Tab-separated table of C-alpha atoms and ligand atoms in Angstrom:
chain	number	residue	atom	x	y	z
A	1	UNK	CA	-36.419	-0.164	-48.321
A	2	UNK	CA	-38.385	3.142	-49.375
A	3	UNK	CA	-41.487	2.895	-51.468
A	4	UNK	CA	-42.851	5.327	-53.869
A	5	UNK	CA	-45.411	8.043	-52.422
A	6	UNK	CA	-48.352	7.150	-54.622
A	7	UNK	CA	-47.630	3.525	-53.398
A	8	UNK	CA	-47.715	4.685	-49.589
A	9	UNK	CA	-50.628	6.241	-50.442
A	10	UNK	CA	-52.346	3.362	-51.397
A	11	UNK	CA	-51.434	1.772	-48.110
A	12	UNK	CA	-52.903	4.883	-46.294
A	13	UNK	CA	-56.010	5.143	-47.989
A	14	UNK	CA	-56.381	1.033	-47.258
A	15	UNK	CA	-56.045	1.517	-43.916
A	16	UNK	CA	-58.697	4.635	-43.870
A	17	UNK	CA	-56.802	7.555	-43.890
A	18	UNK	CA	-57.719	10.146	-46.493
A	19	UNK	CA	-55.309	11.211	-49.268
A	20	UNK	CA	-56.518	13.347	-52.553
A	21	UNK	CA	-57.407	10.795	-55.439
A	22	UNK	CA	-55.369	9.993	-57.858
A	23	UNK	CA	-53.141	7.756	-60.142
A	24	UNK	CA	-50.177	7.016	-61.299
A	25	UNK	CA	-49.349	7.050	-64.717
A	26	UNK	CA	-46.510	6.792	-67.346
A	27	UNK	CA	-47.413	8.203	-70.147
A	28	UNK	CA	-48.481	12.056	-70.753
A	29	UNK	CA	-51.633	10.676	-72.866
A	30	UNK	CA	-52.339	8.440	-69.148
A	31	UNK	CA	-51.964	12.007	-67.528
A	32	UNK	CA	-54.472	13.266	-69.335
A	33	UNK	CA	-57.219	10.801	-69.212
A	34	UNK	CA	-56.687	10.097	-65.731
A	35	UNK	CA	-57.003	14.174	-64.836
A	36	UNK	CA	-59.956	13.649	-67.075
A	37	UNK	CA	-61.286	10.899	-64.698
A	38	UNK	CA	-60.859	12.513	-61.550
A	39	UNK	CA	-62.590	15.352	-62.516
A	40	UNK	CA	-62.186	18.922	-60.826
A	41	UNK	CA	-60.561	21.714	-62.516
A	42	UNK	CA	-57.173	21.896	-60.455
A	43	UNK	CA	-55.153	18.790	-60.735
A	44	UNK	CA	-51.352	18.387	-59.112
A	45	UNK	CA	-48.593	16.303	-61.110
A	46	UNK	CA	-46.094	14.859	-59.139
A	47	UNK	CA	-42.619	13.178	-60.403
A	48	UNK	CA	-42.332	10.088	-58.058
A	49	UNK	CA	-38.645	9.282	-56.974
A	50	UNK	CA	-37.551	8.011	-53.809
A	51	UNK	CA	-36.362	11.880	-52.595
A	52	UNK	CA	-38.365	14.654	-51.081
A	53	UNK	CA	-37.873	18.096	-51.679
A	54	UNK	CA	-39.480	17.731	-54.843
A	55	UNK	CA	-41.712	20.975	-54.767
A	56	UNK	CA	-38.631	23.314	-54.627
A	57	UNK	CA	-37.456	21.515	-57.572
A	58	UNK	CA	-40.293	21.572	-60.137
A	59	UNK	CA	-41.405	18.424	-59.322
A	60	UNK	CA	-44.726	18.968	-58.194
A	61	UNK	CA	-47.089	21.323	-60.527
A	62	UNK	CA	-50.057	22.750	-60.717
A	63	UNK	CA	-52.174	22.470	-64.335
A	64	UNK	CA	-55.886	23.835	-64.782
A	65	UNK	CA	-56.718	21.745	-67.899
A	66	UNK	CA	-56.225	18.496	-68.482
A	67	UNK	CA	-53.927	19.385	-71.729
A	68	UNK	CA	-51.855	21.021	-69.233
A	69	UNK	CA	-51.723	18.049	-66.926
A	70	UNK	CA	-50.264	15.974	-70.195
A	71	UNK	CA	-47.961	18.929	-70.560
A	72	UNK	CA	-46.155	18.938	-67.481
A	73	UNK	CA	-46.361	15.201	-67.297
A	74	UNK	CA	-44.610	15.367	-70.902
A	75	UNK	CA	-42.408	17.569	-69.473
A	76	UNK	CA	-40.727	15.286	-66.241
A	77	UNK	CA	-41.522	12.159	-67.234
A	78	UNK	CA	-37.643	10.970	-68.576
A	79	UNK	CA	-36.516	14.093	-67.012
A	80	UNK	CA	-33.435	13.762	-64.326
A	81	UNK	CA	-34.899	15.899	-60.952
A	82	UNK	CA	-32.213	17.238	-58.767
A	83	UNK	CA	-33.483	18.263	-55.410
A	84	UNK	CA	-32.139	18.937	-52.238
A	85	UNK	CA	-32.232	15.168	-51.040
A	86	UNK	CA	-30.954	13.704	-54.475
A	87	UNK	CA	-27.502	14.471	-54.832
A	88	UNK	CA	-26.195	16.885	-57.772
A	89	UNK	CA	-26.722	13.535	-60.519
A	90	UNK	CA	-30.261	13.790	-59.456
A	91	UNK	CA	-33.093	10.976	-60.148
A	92	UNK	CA	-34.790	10.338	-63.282
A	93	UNK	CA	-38.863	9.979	-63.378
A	94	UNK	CA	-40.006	7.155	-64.855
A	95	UNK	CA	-43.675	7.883	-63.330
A	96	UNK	CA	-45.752	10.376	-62.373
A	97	UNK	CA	-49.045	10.400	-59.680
A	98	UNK	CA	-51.794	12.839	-60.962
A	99	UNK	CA	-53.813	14.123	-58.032
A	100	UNK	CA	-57.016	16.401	-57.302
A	101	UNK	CA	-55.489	19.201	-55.766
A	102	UNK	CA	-56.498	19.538	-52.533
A	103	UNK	CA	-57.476	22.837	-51.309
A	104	UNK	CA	-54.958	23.651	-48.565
A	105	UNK	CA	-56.367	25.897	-45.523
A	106	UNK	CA	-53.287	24.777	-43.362
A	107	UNK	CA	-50.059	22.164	-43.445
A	108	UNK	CA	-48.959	20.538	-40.909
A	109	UNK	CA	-46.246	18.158	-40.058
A	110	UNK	CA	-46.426	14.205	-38.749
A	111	UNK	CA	-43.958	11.104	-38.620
A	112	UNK	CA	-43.830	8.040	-36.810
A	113	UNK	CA	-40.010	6.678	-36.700
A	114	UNK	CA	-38.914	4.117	-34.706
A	115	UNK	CA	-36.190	5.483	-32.665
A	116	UNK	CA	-32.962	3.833	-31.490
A	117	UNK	CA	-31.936	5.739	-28.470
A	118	UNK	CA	-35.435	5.318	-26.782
A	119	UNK	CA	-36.099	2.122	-28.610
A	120	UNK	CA	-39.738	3.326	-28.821
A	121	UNK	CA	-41.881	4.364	-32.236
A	122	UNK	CA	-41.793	8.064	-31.811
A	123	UNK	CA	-44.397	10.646	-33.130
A	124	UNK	CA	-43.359	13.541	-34.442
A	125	UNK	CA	-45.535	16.986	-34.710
A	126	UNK	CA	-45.419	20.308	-35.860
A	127	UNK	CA	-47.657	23.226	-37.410
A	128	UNK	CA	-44.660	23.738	-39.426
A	129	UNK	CA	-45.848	21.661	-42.274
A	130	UNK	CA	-44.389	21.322	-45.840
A	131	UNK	CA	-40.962	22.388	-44.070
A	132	UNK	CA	-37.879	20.170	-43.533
A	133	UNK	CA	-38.182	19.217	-40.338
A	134	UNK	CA	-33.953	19.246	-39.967
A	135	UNK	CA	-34.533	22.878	-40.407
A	136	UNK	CA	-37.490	23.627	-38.031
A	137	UNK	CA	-35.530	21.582	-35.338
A	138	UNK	CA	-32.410	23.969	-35.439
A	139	UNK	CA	-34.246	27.436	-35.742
A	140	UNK	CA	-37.836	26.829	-33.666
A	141	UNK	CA	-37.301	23.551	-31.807
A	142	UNK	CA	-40.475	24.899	-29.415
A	143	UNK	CA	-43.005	24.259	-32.653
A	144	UNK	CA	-41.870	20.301	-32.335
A	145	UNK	CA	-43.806	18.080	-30.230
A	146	UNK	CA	-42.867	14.169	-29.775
A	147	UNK	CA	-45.099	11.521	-28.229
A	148	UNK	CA	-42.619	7.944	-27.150
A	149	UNK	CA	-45.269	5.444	-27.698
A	150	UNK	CA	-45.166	2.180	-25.101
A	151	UNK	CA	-45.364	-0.786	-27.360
A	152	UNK	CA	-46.612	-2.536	-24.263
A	153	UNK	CA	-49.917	-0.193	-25.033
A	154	UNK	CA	-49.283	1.139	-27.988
A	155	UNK	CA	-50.474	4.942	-29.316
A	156	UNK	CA	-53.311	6.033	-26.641
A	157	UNK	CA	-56.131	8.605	-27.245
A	158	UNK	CA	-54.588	11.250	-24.440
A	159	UNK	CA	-51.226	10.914	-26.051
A	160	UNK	CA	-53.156	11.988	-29.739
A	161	UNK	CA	-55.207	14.821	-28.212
A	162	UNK	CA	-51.808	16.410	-26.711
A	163	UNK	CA	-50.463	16.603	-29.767
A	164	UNK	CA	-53.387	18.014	-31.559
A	165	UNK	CA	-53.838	20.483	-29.298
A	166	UNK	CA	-50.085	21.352	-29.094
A	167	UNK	CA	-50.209	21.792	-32.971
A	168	UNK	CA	-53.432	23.641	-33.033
A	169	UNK	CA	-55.369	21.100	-34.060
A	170	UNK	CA	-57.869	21.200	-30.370
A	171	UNK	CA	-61.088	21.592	-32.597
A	172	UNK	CA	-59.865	18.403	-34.552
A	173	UNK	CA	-59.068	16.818	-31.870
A	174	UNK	CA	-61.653	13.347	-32.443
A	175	UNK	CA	-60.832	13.178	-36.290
A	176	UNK	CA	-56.942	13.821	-35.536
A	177	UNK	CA	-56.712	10.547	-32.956
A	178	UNK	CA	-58.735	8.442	-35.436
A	179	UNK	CA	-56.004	9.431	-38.111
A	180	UNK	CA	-53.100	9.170	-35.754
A	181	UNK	CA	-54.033	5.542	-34.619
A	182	UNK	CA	-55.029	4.703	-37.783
A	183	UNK	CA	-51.313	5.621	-39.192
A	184	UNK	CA	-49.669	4.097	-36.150
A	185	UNK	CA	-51.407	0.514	-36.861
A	186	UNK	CA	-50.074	0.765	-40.445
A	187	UNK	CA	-46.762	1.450	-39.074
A	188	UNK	CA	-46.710	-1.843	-36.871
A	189	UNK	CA	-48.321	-3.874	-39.458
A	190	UNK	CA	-45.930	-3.003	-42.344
A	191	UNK	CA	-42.520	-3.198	-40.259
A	192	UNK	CA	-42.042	0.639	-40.989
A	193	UNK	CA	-38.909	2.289	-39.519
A	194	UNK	CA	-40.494	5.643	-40.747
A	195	UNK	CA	-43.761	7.055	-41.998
A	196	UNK	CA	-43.458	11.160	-42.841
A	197	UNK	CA	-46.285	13.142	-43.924
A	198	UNK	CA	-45.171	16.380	-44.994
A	199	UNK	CA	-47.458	17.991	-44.877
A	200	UNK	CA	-50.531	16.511	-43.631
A	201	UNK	CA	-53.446	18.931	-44.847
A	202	UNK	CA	-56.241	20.384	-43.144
A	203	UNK	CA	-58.653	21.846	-45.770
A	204	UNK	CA	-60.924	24.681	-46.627
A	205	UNK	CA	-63.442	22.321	-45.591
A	206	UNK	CA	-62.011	20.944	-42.551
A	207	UNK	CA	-60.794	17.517	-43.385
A	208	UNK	CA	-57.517	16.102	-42.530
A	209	UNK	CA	-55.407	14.554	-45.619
A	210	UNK	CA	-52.500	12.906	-45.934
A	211	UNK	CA	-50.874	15.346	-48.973
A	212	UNK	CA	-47.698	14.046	-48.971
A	213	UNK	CA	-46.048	10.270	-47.811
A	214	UNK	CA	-42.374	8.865	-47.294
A	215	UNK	CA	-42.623	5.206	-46.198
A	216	UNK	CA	-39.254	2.966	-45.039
A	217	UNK	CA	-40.186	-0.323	-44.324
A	218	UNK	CA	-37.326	-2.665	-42.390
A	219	UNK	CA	-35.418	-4.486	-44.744
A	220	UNK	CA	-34.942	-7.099	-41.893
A	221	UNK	CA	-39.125	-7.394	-42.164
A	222	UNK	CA	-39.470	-8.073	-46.009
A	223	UNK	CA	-39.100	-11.876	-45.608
A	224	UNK	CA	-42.641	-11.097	-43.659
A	225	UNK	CA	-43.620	-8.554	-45.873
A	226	UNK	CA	-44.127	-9.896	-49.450
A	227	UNK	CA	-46.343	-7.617	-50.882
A	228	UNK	CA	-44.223	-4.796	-50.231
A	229	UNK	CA	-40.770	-6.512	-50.908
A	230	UNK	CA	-42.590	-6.723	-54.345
A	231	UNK	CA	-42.896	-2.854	-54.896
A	232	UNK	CA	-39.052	-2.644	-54.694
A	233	UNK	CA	-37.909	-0.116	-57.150
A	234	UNK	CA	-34.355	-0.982	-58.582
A	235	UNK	CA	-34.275	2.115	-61.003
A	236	UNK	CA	-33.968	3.899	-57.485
A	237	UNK	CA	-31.424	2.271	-55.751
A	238	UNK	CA	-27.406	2.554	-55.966
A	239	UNK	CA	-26.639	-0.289	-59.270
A	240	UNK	CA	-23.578	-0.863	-57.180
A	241	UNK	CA	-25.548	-2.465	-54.048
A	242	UNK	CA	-27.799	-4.064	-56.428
A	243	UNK	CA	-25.334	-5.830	-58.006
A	244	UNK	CA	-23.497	-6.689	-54.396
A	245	UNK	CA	-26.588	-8.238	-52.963
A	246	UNK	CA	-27.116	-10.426	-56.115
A	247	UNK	CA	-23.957	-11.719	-55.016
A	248	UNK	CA	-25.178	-12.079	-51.734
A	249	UNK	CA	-22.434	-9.489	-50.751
A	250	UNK	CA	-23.365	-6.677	-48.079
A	251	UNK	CA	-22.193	-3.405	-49.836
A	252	UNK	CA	-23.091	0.175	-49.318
A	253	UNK	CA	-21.917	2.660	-51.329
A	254	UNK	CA	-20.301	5.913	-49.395
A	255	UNK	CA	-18.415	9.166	-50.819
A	256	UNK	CA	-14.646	8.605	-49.741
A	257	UNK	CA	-12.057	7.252	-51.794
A	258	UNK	CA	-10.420	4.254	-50.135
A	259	UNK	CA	-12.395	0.890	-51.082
A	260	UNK	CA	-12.878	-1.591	-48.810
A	261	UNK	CA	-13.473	-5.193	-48.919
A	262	UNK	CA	-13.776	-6.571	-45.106
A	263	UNK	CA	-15.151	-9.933	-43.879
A	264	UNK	CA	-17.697	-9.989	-41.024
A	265	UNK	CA	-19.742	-6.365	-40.771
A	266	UNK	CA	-18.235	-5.682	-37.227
A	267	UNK	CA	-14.883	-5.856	-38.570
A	268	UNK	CA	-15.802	-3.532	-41.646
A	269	UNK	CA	-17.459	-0.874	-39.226
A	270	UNK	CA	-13.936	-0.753	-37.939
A	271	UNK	CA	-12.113	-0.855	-40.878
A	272	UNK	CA	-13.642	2.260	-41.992
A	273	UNK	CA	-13.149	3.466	-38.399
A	274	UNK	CA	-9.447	3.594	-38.527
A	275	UNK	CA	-9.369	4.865	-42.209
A	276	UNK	CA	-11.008	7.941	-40.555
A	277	UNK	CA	-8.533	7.681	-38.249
A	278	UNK	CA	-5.677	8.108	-40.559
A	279	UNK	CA	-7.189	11.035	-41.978
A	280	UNK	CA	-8.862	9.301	-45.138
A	281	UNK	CA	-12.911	8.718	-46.111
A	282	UNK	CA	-13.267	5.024	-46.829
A	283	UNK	CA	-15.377	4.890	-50.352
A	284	UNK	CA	-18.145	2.210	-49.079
A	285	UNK	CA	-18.897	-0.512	-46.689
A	286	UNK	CA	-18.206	-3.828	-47.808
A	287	UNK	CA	-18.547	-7.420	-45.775
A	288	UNK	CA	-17.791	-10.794	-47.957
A	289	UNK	CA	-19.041	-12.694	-45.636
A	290	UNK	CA	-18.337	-15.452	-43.670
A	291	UNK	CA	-17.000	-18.502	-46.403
A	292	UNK	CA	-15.676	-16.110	-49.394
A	293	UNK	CA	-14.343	-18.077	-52.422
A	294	UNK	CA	-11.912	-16.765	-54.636
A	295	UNK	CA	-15.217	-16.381	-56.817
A	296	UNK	CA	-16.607	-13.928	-54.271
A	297	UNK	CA	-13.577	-12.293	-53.470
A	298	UNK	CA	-13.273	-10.980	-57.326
A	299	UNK	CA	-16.672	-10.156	-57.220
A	300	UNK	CA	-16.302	-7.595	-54.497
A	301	UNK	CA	-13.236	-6.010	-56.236
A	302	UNK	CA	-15.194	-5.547	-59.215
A	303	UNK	CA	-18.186	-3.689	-57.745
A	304	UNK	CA	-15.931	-1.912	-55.376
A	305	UNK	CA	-13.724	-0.491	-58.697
A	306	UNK	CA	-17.175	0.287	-60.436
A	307	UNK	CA	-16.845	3.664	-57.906
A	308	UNK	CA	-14.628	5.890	-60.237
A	309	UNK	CA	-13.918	7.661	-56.844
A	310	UNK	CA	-11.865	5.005	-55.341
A	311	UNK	CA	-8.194	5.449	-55.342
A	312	UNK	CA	-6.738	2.675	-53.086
A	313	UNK	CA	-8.383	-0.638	-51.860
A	314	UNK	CA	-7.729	-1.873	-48.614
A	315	UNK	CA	-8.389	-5.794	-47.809
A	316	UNK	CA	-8.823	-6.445	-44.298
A	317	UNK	CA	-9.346	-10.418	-43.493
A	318	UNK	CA	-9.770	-11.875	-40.518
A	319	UNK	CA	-10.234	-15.570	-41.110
A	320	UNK	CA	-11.738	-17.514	-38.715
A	321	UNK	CA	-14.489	-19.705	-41.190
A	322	UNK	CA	-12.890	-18.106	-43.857
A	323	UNK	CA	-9.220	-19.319	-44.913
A	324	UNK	CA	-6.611	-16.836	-45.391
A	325	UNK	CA	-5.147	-18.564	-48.828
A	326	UNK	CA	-8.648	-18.562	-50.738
A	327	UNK	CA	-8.705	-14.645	-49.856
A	328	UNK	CA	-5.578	-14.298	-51.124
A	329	UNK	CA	-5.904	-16.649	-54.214
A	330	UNK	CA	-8.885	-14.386	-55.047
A	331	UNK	CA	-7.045	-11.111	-54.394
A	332	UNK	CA	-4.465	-12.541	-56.628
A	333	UNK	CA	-6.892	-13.829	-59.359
A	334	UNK	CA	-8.668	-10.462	-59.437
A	335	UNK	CA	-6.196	-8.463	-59.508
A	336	UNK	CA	-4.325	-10.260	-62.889
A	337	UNK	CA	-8.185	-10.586	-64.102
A	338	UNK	CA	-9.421	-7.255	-63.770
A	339	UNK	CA	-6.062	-5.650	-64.707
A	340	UNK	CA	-6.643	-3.351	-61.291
A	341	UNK	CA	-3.761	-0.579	-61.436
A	342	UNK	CA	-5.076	0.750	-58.465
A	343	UNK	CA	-2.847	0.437	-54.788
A	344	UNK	CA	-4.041	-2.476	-52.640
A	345	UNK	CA	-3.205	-2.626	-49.357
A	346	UNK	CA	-4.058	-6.242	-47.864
A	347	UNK	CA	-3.815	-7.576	-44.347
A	348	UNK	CA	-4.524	-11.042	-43.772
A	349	UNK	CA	-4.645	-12.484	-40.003
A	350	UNK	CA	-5.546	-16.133	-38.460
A	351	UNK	CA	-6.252	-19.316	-40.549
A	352	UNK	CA	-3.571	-19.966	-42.429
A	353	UNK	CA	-2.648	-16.501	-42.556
A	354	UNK	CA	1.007	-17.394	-43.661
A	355	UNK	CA	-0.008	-19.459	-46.425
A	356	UNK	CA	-2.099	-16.330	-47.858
A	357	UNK	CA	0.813	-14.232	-47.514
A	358	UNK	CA	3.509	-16.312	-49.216
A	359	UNK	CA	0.691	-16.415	-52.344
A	360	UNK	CA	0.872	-12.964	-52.286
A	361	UNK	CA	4.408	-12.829	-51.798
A	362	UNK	CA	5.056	-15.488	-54.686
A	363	UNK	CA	2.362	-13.347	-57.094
A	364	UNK	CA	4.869	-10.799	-58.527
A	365	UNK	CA	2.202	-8.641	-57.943
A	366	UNK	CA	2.822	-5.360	-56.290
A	367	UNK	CA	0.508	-5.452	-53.477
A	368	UNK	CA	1.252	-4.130	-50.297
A	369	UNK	CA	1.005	-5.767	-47.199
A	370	UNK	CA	0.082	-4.591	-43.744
A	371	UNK	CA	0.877	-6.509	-40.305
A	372	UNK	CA	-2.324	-4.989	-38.519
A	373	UNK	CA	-5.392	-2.995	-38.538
A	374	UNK	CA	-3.907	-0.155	-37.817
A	375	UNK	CA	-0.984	-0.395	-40.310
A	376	UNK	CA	-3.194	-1.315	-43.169
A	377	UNK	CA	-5.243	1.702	-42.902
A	378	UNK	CA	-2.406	4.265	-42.709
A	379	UNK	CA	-1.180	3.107	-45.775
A	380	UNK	CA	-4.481	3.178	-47.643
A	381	UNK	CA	-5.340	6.453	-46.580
A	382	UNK	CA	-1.406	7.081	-47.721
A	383	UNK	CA	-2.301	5.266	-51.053
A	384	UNK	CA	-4.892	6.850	-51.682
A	385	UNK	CA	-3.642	10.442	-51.579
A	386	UNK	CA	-0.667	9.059	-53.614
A	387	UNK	CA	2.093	8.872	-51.026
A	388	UNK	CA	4.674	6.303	-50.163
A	389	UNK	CA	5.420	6.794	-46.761
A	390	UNK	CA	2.781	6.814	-43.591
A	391	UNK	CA	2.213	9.537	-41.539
A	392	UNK	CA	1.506	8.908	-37.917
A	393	UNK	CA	-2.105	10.387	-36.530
B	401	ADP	P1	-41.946	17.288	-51.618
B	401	ADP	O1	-41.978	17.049	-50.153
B	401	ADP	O2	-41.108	16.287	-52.341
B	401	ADP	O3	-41.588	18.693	-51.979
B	401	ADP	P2	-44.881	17.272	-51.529
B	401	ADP	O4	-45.733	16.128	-51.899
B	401	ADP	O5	-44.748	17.567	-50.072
B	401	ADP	O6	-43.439	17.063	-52.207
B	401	ADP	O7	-45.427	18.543	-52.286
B	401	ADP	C1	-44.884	19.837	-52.105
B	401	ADP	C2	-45.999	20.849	-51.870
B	401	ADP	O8	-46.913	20.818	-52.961
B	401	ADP	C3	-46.854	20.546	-50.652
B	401	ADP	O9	-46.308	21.107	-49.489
B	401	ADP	C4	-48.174	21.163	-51.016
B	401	ADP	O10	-48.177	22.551	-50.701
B	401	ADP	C5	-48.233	21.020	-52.527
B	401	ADP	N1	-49.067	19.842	-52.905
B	401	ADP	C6	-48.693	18.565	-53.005
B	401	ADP	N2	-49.722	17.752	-53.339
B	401	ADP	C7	-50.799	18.559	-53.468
B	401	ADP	C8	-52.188	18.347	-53.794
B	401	ADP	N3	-52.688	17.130	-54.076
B	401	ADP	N4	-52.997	19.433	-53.823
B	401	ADP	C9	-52.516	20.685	-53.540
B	401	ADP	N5	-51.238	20.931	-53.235
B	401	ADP	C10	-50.374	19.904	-53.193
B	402	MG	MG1	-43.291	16.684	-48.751
């Protein structure tokens, strides 16, 4: 789950690391008071959605007055922002965090993520701040530096004066390992899988600020995490997996065409495996679940059709809890119920795997049925790019 950055902020500042002050607001009157408040005479207005690459966008500004502040508050607030990391239908701002602007002698670049190949929280460093760091990773690798921290230890001082001095941070050296483990105990005690700041700030008058924050906290953690579950944003998550999880369904929406409606997650990881295979992009990830009633069953078709890209559905069941006739009963039901035109392709294997397919035979429905894995996917991939017959990879 990914929080907003004036709520990771909040967290930061809690946990004594310096960011500029400022507010959130949602209202261009709000804007203006709270610029008012603050005080100064530069202020920043940024458009909080759950994508970077805002800056290059318009979404961060810079206003003198505090009429301009409202302005450019006016301006994005119910405005759709389309920036690098949002997709061409962009994000719309519902809120905006109002900020002292800070002023910037250098930017620099820091992340903790926990990392699956080393299985370690990683640092990540670079003077390269404000920059994606995708980008400074392909063309100057040499201005990255990474710390793997021992969980056994944790972060220790040596490890934060490396990479200060590797940055060119030396002189900062004390204040920069104070921030650093200061960050990293926020990043234990939250459950974080990442925490970016980009950039962190040093400024004209030599203090270290956290200028921008991306926070992901472990979904698998919220049960342990209440306060944070609590600042889950709907308005910035697909409706689609929304939906699916109020169902207690496990969706997530992807960009091919062919739908898919699995049961167990291992099994759907290799559905969409040998849709690939076949030469087709499966449309999302989809597990029913262990016990699916003919209930559930029609629930997944209808969030899995709410994807206008999808073109064939492919139901892959292997029953072991489940029961082969209730996933075909539902099939069946949906299909009548929801008046789907589209191809399904359905493959139904162990309990009472005949019984499901003489319902399906017996329908007068015109689904088509697969004898295996591999057959079922080569003719939803065919389907899907409206052919009959199934070409061999
Ligand atoms: P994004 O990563 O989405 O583009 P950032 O929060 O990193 O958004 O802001 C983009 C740039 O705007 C920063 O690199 C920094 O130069 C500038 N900026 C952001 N916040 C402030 C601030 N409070 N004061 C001065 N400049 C800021
Ligand atoms: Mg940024």
């Amino acid at each position: 789950m990914n929080i907003h950055e004036y709520q990771a902020k909040e967290l930061l500042r809690a946990y004594g690391v310096p960011t500029p002050p400022g507010e959130v607001v949602y209202t261009a009157k709000a804007a203006a008071r709270v610029a008012q408040e603050l005080g100064g005479s530069r202020w920043v207005v940024k458009a909080q959605i759950h994508a970077g690459g805002r800056g290059k966008a318009g979404g961060v500004r810079l206003a003198s007055s505090p009429a301009e502040v409202a302005e450019i508050a006016d301006q994005l607030l119910g405005s759709t922002l389309v920036t690098e990391q949002t997709g061409p239908q962009g994000r719309v701002v519902n809120r905006v965090l109002v900020e002292r602007a800070s002023r910037i002698d250098r930017e620099f670049y820091l992340s903790l993520f926990v990392d699956r190949v080393s299985q370690r929280i990683v640092v990540i460093a670079s003077d390269q701040g404000g920059v994606d760091i995708e980008r400074i990773a392909a063309e100057r690798p040499e201005a990255i530096r990474t710390e793997q921290v021992d969980p056994g230890v944790g972060l220790l001082d040596f490890q934060c004066r490396k990479i200060a001095t590797a940055i060119g941070l030396g002189r900062r050296a004390a204040p920069f390992t104070r921030l650093l483990k200061r960050i990293y105990r926020l990043f234990r005690d939250k459950d974080c899988l990442l925490l970016e700041l980009n950039p962190f700030i040093e400024t004209e008058d030599g203090d270290l600020v956290a200028l921008d924050a991306k926070m992901t906290i472990d979904d698998n953690a919220l049960f342990r995490q209440g306060a944070i579950a609590e600042l889950r944003d709907f308005d910035e998550e697909d409706p689609k997996e929304v939906e699916a999880s109020g169902h207690d369904l496990n969706y997530v929406a992807l960009d091919g065409d062919v739908g898919c409606i699995v049961n167990g997650a291992g099994l759907a990881m290799g559905t969409m495996d040998a849709i690939v295979l076949h030469g087709g992009r499966p449309a999302n990830f989809l597990d029913v679940g262990g016990g699916a009633s003919p209930e559930k069953v029609a629930n997944a078709f209808r969030i899995v059709l709410k994807d206008p890209n999808v073109r064939a559905i492919l139901v892959n069941i292997f029953a072991g809890i489940n029961r082969c006739d209730w996933i075909a009963e539902g099939v069946v039901q949906a299909t009548r119920d929801q008046a789907i035109e589209l191809p399904i392709v359905v493959r139904l294997a162990g309990t009472n795997a005949d019984a499901g397919r003489r319902i399906l035979d017996r329908s007068g429905l015109d689904l088509i049925q697969a004898r295996d894995l591999d057959d079922a996917a080569a003719k939803a991939v065919a389907a899907a790019a409206g052919r009959t017959e199934v070409r061999v990879p």
